[in-house]
Short mmCIF file of C-alpha atoms in Angstrom, two decimals:
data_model
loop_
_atom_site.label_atom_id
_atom_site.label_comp_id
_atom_site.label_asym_id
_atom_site.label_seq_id
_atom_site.Cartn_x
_atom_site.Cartn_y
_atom_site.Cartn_z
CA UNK A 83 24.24 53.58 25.04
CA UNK A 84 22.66 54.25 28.42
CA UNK A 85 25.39 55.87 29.44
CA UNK A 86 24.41 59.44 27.43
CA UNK A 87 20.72 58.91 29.04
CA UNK A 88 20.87 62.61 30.99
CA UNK A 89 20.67 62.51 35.10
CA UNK A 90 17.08 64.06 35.33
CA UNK A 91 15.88 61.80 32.92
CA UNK A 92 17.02 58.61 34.93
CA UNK A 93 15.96 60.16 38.07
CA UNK A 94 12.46 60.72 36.13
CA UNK A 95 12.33 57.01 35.19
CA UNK A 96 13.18 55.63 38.63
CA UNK A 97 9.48 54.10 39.61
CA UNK A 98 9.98 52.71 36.07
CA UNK A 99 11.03 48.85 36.39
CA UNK A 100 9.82 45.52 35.20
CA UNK A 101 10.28 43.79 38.58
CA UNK A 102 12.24 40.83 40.24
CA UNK A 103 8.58 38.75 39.90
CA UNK A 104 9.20 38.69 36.11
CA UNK A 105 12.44 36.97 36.37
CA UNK A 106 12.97 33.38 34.47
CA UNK A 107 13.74 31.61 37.66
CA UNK A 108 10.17 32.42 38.92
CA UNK A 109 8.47 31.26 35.41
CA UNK A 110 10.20 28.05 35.12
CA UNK A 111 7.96 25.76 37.43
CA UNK A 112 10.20 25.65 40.12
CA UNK A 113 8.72 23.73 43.10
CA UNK A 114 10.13 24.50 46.67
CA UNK A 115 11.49 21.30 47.04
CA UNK A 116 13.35 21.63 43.79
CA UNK A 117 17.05 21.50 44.79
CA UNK A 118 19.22 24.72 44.72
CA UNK A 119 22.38 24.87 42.83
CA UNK A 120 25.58 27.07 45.22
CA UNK A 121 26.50 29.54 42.34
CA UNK A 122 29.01 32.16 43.09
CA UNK A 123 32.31 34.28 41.19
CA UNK A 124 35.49 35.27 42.46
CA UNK A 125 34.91 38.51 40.97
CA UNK A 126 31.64 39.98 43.51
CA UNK A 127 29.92 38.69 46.45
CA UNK A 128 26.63 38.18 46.04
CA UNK A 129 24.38 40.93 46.19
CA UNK A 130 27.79 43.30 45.70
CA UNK A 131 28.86 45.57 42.96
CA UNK A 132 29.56 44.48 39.94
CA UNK A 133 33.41 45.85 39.22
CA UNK A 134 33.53 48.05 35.98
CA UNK A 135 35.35 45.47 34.21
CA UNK A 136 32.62 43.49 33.16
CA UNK A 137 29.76 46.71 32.45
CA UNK A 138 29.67 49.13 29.97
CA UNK A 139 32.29 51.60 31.84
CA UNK A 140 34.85 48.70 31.27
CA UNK A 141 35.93 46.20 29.33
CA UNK A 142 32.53 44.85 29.27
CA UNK A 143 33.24 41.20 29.31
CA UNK A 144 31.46 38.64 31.27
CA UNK A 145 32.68 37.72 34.63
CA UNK A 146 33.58 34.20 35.74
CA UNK A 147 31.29 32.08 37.31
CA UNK A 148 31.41 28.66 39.16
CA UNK A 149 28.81 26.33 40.87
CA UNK A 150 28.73 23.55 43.05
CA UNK A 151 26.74 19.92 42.99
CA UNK A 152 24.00 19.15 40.95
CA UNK A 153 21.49 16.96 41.25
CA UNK A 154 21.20 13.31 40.05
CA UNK A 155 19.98 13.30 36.29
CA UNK A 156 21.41 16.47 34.89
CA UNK A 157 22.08 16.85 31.75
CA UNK A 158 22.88 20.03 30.82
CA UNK A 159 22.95 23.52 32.08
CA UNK A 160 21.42 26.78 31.14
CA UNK A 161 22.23 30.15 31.78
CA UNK A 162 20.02 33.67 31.82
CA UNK A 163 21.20 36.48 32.93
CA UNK A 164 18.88 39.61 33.63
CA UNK A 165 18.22 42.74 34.66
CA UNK A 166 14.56 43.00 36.52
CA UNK A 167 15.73 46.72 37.28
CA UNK A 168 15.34 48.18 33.65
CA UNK A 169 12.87 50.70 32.71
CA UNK A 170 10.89 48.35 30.39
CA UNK A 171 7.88 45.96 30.57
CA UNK A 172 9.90 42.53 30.75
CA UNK A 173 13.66 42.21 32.26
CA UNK A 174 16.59 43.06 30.09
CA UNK A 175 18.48 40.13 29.02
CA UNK A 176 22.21 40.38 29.15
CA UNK A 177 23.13 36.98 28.74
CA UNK A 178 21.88 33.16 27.33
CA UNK A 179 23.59 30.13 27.46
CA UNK A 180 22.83 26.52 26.41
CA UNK A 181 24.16 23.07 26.78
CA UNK A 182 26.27 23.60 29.11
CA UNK A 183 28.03 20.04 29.26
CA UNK A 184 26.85 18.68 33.00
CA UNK A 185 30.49 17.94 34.24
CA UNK A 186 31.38 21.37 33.93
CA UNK A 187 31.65 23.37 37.11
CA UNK A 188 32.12 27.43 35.52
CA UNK A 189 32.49 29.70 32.94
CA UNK A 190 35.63 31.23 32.75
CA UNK A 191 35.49 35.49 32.00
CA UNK A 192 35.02 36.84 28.81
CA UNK A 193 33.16 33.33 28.20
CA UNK A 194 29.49 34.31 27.26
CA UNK A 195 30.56 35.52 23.48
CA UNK A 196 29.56 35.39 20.24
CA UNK A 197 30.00 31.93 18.60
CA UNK A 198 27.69 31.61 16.10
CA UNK A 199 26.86 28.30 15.61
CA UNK A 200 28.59 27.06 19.24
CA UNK A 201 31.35 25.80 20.91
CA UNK A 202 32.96 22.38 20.13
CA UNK A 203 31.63 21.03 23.95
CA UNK A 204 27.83 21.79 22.81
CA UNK A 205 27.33 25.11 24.71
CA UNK A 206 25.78 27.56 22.57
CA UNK A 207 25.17 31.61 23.55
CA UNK A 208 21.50 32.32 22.16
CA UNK A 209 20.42 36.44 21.98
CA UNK A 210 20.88 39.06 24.03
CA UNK A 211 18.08 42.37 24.20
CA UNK A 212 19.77 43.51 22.14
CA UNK A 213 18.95 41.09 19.54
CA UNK A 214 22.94 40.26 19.43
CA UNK A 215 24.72 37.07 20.69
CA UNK A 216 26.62 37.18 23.20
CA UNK A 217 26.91 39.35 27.16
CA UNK A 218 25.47 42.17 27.07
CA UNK A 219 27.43 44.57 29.30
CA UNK A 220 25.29 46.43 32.36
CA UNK A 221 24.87 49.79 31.18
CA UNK A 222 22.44 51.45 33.36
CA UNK A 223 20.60 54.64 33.26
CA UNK A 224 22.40 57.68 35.44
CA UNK A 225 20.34 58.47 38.39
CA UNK A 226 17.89 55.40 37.65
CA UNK A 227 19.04 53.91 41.31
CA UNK A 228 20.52 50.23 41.38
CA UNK A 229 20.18 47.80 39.38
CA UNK A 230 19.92 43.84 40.07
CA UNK A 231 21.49 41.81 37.59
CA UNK A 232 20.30 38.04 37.86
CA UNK A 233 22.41 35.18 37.08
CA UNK A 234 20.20 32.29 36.70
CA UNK A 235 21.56 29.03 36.46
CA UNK A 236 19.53 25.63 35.83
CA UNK A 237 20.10 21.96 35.70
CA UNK A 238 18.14 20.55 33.17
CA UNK A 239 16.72 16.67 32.50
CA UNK A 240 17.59 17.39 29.01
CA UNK A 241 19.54 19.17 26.44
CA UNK A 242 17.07 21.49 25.16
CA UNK A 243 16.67 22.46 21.90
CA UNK A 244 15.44 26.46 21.24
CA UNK A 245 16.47 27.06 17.88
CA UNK A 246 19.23 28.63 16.01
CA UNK A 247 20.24 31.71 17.90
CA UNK A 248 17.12 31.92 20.34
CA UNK A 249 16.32 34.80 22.74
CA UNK A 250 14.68 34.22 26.24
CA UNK A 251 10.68 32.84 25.65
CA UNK A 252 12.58 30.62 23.21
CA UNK A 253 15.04 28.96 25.53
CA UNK A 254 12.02 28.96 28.47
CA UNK A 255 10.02 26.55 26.33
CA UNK A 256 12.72 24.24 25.64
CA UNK A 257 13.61 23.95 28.58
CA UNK A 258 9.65 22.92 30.31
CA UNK A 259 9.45 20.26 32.34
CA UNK A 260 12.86 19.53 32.52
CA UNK A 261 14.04 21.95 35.37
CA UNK A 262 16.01 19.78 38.10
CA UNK A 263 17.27 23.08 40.38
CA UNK A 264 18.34 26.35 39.99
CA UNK A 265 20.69 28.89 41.38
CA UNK A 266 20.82 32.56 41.66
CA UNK A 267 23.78 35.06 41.95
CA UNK A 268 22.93 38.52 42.07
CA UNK A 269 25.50 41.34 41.14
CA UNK A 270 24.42 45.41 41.54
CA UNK A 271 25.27 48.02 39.34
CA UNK A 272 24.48 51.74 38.85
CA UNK A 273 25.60 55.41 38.01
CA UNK A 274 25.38 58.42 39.55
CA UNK A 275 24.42 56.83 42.98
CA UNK A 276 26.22 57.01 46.40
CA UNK A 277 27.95 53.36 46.86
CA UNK A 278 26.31 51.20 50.01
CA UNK A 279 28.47 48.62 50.94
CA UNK A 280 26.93 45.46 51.38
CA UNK A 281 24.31 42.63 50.21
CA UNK A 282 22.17 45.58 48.87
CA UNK A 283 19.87 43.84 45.81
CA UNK A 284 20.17 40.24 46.78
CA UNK A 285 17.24 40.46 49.45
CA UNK A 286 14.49 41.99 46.87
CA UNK A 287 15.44 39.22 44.60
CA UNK A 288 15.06 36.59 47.71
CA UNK A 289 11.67 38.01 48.49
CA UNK A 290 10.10 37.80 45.02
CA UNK A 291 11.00 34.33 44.96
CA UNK A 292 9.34 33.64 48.05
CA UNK A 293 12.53 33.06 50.48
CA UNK A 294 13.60 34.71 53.73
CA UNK A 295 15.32 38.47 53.09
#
C-alpha cells in the first residue's frame, strides 16, 4: 500500500516517527539484570537489510528466526515484531506470536501466518496493524529514510492468555509480571534511499534501551 505513497510526500513525512522509546521491549518491565536471549536469522545480520523476500517488494513472507538459551523457568515465548520508524503515534506492528512451546529454538520462514484459532503445538499469531493475523510485510514509505524493524522476543513465567486474536496492548498485559529476558534482532528496510552497508539501525535501537551504541 505504501508503496504508491509519492517520493515528496515521504520525504515530507521524514521527521514523522513514533520512536524506538515506544517499543514493547522498553514497556515490559525489563530490569537490567533481566537475562538477554541471543536471537539472530540466517537471512540478515543484525542491524542489515532486510532482503526483498520477506517485504512488500517480495514475496512478503516472514523470515526465519532462531535463538539461543533461555533462562530457568520459561514457559513460553512471545514474539512482537515492530516498526518504531513509521509515520504514526505508536510503532507499526508487523508481527504477534504466542505460546511459543519453550523447547523450541526458531521459527522457520513463512511461519508467522494466519491460523485462526492456532497451531497444534499451542503457538497462536494474534493481529497485525493492520487488524489482520498474521506478518505483516515491511512496506515503507519512498523517501521516508530507513526503517527499523524490531524483532522482540521474550521468555515468559507463563503461558499468557490475551484473548482470541489479540493485537499488541492485549498481549502486553498478559504477559505482566511474567517477563524472564528478552532479545532483540533488528532488520532495516527502505525505498528510494542510497544503500549503507553495515549495522546501520541496530545502534538507535541499543540507545533507546539504554545500552552502549
Amino acid at each position: 500500500m505504501l508503496e504508491h505513497v509519492p517520493r515528496w510526500l515521504g520525504a515530507a513525512l521524514r521527521g514523522l516517527r513514533a520512536g524506538a522509546d515506544k517499543l514493547c521491549i522498553l514497556q515490559v518491565g525489563l530490569t537490567p539484570e533481566a537475562a538477554s536471549i541471543d536471537l539472530s536469522s540466517p537471512a540478515f545480520a543484525n542491524g542489515g537489510r532486510l532482503p526483498p523476500r520477506f517485504t512488500a517488494d517480495g514475496e512478503g513472507v516472514s523470515p526465519p528466526l532462531v535463538w539461543g538459551k533461555l533462562p530457568e523457568g520459561t514457559q513460553s515465548l512471545a514474539l512482537v515484531v515492530e516498526d518504531p520508524d513509521a509515520p504514526s503515534p505508536q510503532p507499526l506492528v508487523h508481527a504477534i506470536v504466542w505460546g511459543i512451546p519453550a523447547e523450541e529454538r526458531r521459527l522457520v520462514e513463512g511461519a508467522i501466518r494466519r491460523d485462526g484459532a492456532g497451531d497444534p503445538d499451542g503457538r497462536d499469531v494474534g493481529r497485525n496493524s493492520y487488524f489482520l493475523e498474521g506478518w505483516l510485510p515491511p512496506d515503507p514509505p519512498t523517501g521516508h529514510g530507513d526503517h527499523n524493524y524490531a524483532f522482540q522476543l521474550f521468555a515468559l513465567a507463563a503461558v499468557p492468555d490475551p484473548g482470541a486474536n489479540p493485537g499488541r496492548a492485549a498481549l502486553m498485559r498478559a504477559m505482566a509480571g511474567t517477563v524472564l529476558a528478552a532479545g532483540l534482532l533488528t532488520g532495516t528496510y527502505s525505498r528510494g534511499e542510497p544503500q549503507p552497508l553495515g549495522r546501520a539501525g541496530a545502534p538507535a535501537i541499543r540507545a533507546a534501551r539504554g545500552a552502549p551504541a
